[in-house]
mmCIF file of C-alpha atoms in Angstrom:
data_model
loop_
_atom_site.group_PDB
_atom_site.id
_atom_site.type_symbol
_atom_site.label_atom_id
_atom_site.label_comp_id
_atom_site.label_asym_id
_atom_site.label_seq_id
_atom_site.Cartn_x
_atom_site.Cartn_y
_atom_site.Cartn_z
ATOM 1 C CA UNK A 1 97.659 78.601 -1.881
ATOM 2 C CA UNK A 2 97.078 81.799 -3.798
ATOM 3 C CA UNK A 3 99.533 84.627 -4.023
ATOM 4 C CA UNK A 4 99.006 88.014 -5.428
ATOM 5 C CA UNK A 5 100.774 91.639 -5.560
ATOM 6 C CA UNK A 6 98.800 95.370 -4.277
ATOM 7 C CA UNK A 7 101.482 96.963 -6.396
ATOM 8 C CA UNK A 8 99.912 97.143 -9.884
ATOM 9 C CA UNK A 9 96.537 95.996 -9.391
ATOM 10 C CA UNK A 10 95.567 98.365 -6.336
ATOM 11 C CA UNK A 11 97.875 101.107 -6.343
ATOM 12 C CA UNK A 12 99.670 99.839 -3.412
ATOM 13 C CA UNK A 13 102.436 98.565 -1.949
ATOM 14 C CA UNK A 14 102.771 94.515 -0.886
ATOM 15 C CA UNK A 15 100.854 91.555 -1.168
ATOM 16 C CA UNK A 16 98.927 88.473 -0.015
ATOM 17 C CA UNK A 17 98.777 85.092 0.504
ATOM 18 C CA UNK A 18 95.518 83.063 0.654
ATOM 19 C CA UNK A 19 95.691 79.254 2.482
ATOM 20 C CA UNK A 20 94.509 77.428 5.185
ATOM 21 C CA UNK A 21 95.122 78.774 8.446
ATOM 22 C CA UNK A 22 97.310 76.093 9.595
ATOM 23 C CA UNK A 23 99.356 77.472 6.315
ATOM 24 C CA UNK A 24 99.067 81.212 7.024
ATOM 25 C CA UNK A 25 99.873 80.471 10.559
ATOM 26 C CA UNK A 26 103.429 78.709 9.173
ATOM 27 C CA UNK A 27 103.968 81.091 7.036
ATOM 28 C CA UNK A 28 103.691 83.904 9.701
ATOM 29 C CA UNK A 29 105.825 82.195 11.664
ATOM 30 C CA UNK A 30 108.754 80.611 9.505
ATOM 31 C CA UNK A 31 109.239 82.931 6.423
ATOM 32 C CA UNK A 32 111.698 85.783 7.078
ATOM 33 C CA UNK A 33 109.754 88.382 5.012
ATOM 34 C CA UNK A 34 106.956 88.693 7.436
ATOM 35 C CA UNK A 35 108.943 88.379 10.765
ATOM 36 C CA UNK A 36 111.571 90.862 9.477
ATOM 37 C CA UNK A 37 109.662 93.515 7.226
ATOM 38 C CA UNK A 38 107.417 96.503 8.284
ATOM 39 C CA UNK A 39 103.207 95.358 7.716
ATOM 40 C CA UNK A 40 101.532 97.706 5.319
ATOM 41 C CA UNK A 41 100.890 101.617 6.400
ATOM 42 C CA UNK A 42 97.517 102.266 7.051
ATOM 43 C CA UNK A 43 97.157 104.597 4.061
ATOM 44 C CA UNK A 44 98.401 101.220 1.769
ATOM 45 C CA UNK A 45 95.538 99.316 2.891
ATOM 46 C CA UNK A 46 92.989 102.253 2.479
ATOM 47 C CA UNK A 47 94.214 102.700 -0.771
ATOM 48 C CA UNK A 48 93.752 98.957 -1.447
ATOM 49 C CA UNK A 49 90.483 98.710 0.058
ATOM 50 C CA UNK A 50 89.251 101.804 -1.651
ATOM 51 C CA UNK A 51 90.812 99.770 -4.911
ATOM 52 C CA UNK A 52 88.314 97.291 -3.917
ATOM 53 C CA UNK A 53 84.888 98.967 -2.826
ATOM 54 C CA UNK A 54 85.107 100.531 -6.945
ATOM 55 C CA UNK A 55 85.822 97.178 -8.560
ATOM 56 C CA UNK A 56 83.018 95.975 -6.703
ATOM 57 C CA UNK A 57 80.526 99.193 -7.646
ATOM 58 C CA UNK A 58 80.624 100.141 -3.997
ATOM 59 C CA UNK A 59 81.220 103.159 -4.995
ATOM 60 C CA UNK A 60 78.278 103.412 -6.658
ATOM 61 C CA UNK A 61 79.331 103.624 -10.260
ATOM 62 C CA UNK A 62 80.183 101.019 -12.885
ATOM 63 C CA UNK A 63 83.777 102.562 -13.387
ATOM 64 C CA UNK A 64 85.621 99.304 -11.865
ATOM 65 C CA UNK A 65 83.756 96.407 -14.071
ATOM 66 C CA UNK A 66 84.401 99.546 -17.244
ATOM 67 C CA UNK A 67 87.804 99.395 -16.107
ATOM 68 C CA UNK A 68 88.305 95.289 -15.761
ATOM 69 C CA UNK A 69 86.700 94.968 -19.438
ATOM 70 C CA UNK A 70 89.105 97.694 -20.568
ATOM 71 C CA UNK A 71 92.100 95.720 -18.308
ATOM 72 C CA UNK A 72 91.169 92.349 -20.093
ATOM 73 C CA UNK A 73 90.530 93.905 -23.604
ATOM 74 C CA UNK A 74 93.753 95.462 -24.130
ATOM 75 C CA UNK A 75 95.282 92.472 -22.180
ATOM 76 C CA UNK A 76 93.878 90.186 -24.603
ATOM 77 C CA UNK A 77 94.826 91.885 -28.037
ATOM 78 C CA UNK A 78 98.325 92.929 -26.840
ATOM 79 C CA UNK A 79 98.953 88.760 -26.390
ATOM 80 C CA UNK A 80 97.424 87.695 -29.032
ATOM 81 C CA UNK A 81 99.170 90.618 -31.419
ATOM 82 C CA UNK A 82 102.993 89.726 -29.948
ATOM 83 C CA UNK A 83 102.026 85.990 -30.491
ATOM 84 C CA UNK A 84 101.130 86.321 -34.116
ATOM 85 C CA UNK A 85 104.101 88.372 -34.307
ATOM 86 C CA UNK A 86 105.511 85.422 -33.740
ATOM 87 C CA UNK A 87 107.383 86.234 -30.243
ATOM 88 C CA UNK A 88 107.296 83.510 -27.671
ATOM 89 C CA UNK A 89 104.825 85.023 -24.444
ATOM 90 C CA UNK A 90 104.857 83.263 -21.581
ATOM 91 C CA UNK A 91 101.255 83.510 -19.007
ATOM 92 C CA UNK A 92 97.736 83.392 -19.914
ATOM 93 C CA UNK A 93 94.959 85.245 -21.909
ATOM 94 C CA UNK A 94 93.351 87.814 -19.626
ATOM 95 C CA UNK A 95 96.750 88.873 -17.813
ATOM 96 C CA UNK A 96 97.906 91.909 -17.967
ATOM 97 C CA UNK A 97 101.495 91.060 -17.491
ATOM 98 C CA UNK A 98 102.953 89.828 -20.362
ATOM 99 C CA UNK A 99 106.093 88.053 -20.025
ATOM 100 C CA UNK A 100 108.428 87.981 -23.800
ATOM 101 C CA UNK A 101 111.067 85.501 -24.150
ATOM 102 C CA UNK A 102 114.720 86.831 -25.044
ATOM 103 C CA UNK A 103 116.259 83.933 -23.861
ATOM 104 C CA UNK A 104 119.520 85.305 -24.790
ATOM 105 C CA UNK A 105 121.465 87.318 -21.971
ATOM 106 C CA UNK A 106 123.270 89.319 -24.437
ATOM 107 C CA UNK A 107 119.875 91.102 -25.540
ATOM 108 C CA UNK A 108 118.331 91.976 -22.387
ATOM 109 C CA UNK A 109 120.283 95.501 -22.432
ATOM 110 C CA UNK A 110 120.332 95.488 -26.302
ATOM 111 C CA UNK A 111 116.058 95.198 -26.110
ATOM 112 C CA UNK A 112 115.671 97.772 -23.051
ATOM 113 C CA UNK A 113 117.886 100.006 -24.929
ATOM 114 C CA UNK A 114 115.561 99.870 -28.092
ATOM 115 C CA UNK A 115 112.530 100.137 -26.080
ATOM 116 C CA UNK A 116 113.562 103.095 -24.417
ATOM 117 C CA UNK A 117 114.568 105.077 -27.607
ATOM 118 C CA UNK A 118 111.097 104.850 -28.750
ATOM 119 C CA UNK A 119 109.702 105.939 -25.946
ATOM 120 C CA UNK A 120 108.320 102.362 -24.299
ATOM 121 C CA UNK A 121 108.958 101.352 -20.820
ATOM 122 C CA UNK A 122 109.649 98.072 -19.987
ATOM 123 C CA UNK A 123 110.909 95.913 -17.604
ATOM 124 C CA UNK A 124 113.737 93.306 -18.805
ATOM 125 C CA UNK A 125 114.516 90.609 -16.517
ATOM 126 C CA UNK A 126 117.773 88.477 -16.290
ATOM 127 C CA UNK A 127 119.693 86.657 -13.965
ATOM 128 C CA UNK A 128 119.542 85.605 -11.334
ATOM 129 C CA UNK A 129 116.070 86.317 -10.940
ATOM 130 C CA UNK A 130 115.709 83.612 -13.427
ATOM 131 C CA UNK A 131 117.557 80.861 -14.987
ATOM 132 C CA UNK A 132 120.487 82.600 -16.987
ATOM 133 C CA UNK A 133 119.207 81.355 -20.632
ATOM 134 C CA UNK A 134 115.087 82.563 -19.739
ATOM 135 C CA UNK A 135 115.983 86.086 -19.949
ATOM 136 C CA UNK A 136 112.490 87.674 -20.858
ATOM 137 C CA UNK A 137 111.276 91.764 -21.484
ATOM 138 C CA UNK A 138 107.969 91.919 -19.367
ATOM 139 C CA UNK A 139 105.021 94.202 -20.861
ATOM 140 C CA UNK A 140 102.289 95.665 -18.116
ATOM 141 C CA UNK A 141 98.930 96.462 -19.808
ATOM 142 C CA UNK A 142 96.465 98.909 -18.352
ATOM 143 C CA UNK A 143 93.009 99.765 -18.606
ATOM 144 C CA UNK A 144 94.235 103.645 -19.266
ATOM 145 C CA UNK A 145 96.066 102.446 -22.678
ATOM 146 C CA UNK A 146 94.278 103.092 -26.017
ATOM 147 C CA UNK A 147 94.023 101.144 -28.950
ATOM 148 C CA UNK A 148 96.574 103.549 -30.813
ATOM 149 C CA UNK A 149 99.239 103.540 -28.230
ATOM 150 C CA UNK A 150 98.874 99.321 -28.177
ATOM 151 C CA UNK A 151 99.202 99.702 -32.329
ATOM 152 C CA UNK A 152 102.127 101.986 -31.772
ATOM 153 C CA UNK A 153 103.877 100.146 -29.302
ATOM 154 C CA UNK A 154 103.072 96.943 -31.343
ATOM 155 C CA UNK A 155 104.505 98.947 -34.336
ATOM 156 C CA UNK A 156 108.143 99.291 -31.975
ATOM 157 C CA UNK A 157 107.947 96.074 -30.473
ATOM 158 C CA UNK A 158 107.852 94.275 -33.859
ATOM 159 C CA UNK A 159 110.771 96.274 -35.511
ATOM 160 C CA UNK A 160 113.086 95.724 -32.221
ATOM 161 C CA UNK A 161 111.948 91.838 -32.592
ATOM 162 C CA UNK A 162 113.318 92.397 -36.292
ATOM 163 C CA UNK A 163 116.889 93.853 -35.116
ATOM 164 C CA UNK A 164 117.009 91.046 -31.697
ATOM 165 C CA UNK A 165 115.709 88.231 -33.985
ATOM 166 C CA UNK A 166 113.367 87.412 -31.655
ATOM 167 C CA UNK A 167 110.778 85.790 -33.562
ATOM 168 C CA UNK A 168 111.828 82.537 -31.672
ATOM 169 C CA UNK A 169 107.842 80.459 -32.383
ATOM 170 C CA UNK A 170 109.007 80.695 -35.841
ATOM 171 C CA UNK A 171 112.217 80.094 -35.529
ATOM 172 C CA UNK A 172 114.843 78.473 -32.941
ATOM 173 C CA UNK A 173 117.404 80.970 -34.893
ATOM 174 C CA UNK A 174 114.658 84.438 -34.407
#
């Protein structure tokens, strides 16, 4: 079974799931999300499938692979700066969402707070959405950010880690 979001890869709104059709035909059937909940406005899925004819070049340019090699370059550093920075990131290399460990409930308002002073958004995420002691900040990288806002926000993002102690890979203390 494979799950994904239209929201911040395509511009849109929902998401899929990919199984079996015995699965899909469950799914449709037993999960209150698709019995209760409007299906996607036709401009949603043009905007998705539009999302999809440039990635793929139908478009006749090269502007979606430019884009993915942007996507998966600033992915890619972002991770691997926060990591040396010693900051526990959850997900993999090539993902643009990058998941940062707070663990501490207490500095999920304390980090957003810091973040938004110097100008950063960022979503923090606490419970119940997950366990109360996973609490986590979660960075989204695009293809439309430069090298010099990553350094900058890096530049934030490691002072705030100094005030939080959230250097937690080098440290169980921060």
């Amino acid at each position: 079974v494979m799950m994904g979001t239209f929201t911040k890869s395509f511009g849109g709104m929902g998401g899929y799931i990919a199984a079996s059709k015995e699965v899909v035909a469950f799914l449709r059937s037993e999960c209150k999300g698709s019995t209760f909940h409007n299906s996607l406005s036709p401009v949603v899925c043009q905007q998705v499938i539009s999302a999809f004819r440039v990635i793929n070049g139908e478009d006749g340019s090269t502007r979606g692979q430019e884009k993915l090699t942007a996507l998966r370059d600033n992915s890619n550093y972002m991770r691997m700066k926060l990591t040396d920075m010693g900051l526990h990131v959850l997900g993999n290399y090539d993902s643009p969402i990058m998941p940062v460990m707070l663990y501490n409930p207490t500095k999920i308002a304390a980090f957003s707070r810091e973040c938004f002073k110097r100008g950063l958004a960022v979503v923090v995420v606490g419970f119940p959405a997950v366990p109360i002691l996973m609490s986590r900040a979660r960075f989204c990288i695009s293809a439309g950010h430069t090298r010099k806002d990553l350094d900058r926000a890096l530049c934030e993002i490691d002072e705030i880690a100094d005030i939080l102690k959230l250097r937690y890979v080098r440290s169980t203390l921060g």
